[in-house]
PDB file of C-alpha atoms in Angstrom:
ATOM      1  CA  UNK W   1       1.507 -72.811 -32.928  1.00 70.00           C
ATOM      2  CA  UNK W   2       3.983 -74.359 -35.232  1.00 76.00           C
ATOM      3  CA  UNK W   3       1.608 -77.672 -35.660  1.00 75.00           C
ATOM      4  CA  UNK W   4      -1.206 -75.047 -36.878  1.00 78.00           C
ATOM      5  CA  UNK W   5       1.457 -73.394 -39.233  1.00 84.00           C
ATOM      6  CA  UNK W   6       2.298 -76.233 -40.808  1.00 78.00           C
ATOM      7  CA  UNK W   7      -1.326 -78.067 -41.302  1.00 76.00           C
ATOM      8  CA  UNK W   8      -2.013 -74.652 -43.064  1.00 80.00           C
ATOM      9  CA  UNK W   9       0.904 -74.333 -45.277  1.00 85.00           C
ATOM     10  CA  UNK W  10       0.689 -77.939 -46.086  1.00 85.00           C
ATOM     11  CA  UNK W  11      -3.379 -77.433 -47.399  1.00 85.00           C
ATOM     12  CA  UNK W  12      -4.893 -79.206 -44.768  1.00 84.00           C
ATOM     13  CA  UNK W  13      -8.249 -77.557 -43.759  1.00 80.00           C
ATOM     14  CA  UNK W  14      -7.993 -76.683 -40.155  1.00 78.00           C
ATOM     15  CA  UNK W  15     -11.720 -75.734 -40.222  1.00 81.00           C
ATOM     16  CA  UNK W  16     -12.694 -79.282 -40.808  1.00 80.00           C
ATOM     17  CA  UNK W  17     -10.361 -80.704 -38.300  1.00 77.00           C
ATOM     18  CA  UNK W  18     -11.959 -78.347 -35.531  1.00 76.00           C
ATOM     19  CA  UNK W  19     -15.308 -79.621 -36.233  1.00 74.00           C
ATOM     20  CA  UNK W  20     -13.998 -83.524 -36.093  1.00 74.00           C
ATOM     21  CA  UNK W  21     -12.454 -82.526 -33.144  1.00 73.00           C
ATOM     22  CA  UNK W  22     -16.075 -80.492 -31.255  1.00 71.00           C
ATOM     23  CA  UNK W  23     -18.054 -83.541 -32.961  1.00 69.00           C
ATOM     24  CA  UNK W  24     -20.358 -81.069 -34.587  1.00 60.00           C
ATOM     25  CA  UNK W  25     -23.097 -83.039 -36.402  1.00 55.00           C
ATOM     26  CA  UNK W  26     -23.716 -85.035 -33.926  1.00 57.00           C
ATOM     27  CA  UNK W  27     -20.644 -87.652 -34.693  1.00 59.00           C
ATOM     28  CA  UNK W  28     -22.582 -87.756 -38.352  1.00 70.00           C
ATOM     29  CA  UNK W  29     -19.085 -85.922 -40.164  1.00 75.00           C
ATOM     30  CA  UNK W  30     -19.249 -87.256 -43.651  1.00 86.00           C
ATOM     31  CA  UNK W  31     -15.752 -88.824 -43.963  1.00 89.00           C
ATOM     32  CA  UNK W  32     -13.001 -89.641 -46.777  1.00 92.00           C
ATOM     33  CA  UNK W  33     -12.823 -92.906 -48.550  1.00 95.00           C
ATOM     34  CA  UNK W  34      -8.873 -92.440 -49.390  1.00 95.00           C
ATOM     35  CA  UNK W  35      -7.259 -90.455 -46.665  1.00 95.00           C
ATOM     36  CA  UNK W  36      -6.582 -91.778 -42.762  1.00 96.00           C
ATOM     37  CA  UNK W  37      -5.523 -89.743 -39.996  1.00 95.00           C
ATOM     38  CA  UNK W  38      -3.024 -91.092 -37.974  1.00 96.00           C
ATOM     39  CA  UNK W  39      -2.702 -90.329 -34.372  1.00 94.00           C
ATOM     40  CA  UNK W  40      -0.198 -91.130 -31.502  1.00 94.00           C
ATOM     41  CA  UNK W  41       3.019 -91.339 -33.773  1.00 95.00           C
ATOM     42  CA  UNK W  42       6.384 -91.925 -32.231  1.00 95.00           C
ATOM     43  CA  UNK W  43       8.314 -88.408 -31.520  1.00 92.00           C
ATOM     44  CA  UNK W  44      11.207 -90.668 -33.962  1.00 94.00           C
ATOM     45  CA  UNK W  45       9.331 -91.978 -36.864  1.00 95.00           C
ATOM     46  CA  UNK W  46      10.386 -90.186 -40.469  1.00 95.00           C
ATOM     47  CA  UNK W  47       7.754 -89.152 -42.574  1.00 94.00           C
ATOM     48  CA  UNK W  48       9.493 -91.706 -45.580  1.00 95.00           C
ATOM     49  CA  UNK W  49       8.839 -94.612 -42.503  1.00 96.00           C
ATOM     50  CA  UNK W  50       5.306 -93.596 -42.065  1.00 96.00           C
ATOM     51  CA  UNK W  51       4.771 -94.016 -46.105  1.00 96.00           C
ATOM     52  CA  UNK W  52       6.893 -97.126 -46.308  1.00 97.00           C
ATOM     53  CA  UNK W  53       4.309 -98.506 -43.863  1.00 97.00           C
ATOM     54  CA  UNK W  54       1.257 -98.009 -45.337  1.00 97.00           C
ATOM     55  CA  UNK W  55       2.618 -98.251 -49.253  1.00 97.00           C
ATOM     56  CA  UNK W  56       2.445-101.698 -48.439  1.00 97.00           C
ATOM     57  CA  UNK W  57      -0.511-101.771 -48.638  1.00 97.00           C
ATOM     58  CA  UNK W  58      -1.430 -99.437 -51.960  1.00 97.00           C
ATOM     59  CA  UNK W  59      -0.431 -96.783 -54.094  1.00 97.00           C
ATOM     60  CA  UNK W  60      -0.311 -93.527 -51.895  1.00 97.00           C
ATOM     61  CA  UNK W  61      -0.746 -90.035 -53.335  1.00 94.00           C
ATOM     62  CA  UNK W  62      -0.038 -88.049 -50.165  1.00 91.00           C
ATOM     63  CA  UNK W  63       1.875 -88.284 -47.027  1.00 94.00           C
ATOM     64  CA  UNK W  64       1.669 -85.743 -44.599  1.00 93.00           C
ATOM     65  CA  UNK W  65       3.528 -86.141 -41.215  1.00 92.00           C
ATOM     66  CA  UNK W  66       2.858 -82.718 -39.209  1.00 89.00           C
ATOM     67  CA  UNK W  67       5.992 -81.541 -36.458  1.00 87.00           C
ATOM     68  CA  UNK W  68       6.644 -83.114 -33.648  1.00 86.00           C
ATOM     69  CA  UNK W  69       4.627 -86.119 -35.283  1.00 85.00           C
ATOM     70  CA  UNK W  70       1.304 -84.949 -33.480  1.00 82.00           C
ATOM     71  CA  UNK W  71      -0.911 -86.063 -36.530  1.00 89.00           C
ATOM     72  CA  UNK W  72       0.134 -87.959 -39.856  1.00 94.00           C
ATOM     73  CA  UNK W  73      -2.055 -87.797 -42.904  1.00 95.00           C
ATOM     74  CA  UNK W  74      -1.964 -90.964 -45.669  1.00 96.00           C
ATOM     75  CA  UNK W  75      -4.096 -91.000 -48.921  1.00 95.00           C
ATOM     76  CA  UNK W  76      -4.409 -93.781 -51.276  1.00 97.00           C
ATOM     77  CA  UNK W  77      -5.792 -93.466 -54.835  1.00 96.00           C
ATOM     78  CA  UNK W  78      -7.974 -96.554 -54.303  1.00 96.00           C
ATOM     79  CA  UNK W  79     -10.632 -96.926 -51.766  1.00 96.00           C
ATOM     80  CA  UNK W  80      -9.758-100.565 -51.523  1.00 97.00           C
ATOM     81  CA  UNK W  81      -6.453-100.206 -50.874  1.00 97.00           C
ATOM     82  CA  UNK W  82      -7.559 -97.606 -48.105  1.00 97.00           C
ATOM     83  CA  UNK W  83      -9.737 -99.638 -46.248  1.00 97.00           C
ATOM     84  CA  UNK W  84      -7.162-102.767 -46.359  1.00 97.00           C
ATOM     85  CA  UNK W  85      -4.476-100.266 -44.857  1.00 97.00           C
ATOM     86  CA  UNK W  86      -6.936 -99.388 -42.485  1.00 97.00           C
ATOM     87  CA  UNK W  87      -7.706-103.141 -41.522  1.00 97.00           C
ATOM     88  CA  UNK W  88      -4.594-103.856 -41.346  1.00 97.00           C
ATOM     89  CA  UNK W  89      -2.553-101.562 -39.239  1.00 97.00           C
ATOM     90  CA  UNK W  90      -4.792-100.099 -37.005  1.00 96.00           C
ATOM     91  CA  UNK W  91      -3.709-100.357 -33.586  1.00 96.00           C
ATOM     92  CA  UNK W  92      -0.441-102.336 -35.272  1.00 96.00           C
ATOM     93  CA  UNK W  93       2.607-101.180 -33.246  1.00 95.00           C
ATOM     94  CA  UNK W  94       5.090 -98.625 -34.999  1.00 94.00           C
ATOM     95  CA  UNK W  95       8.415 -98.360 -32.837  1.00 94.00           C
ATOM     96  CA  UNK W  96       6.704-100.340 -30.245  1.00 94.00           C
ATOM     97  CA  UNK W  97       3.423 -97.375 -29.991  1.00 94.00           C
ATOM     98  CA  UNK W  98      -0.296 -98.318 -30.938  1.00 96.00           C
ATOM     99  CA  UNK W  99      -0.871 -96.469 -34.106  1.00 96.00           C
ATOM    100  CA  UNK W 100      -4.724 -94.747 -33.620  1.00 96.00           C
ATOM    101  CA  UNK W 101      -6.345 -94.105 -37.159  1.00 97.00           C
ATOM    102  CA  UNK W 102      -9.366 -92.837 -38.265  1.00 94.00           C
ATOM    103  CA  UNK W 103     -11.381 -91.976 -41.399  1.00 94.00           C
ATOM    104  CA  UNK W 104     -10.478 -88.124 -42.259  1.00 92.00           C
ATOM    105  CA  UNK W 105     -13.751 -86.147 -42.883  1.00 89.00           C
ATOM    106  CA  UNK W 106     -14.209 -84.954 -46.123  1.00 88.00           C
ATOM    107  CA  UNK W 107     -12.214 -81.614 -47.274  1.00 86.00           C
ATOM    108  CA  UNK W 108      -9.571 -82.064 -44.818  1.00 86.00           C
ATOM    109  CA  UNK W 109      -6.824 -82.238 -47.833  1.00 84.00           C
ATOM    110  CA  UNK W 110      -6.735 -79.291 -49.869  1.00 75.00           C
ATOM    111  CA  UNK W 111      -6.536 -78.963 -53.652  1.00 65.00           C
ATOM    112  CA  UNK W 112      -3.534 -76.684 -52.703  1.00 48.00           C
ATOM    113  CA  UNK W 113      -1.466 -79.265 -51.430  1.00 43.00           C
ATOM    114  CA  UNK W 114      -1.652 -81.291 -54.709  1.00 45.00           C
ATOM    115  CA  UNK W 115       1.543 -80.173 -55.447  1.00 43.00           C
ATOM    116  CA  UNK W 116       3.239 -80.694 -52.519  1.00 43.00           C
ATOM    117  CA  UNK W 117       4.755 -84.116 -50.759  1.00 44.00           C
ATOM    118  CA  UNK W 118       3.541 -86.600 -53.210  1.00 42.00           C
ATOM    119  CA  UNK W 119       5.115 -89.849 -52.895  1.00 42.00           C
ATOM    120  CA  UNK W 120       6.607 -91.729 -55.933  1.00 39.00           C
TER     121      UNK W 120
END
């Protein structure tokens, strides 16, 4: 599928998404301290929205916004900053829909995609 294409060729580990996803380990997946997954994003929202949002709340490195906006990806360089982004806009409306994040498990981001999408 496109969505797989693009999670790929944007270094995000589809491996450790499929075992988030089956709940292997019991629900015990050792997650991320920096990077959110964001679920249930508006068909219209921009990937430069999505970062405006959460750069409010700390300095981002990436911002990964997969087609058809079926899953969004936001790091931040400080774990702080992270968990007050998380505090404070999950379940916050975006274009009037209930933004669903979640801790990413660990290895989800890719030392590939280091290059790639880094916001300013």
């Amino acid at each position: 599928s496109r969505a797989r294409e693009w999670l790929a060729s944007s270094g995000v580990s589809l491996e450790a998404l499929q075992r988030l996803a089956a709940g292997e380990g019991g629900g015990a997946v050792e997650r991320s301290q920096t990077l959110l997954l964001v679920k249930n994003i508006d068909a219209s929202v921009s990937r430069e929205e999505l970062s405006s949002l959460f750069a409010k709340h700390g300095q981002l490195g990436h911002v990964l916004l997969a087609p058809g906006n079926t899953l969004g990806l936001v790091e931040f360089v400080e774990v702080g900053e992270a968990k007050r982004a998380f505090r404070a806009l999950a379940y916050s409306k975006l274009r009037g829909v209930p933004l669903f994040l979640e801790w990413a498990p660990t290895g989800v981001l890719q030392p590939a995609s280091a290059g790639a999408e880094q916001t300013g």
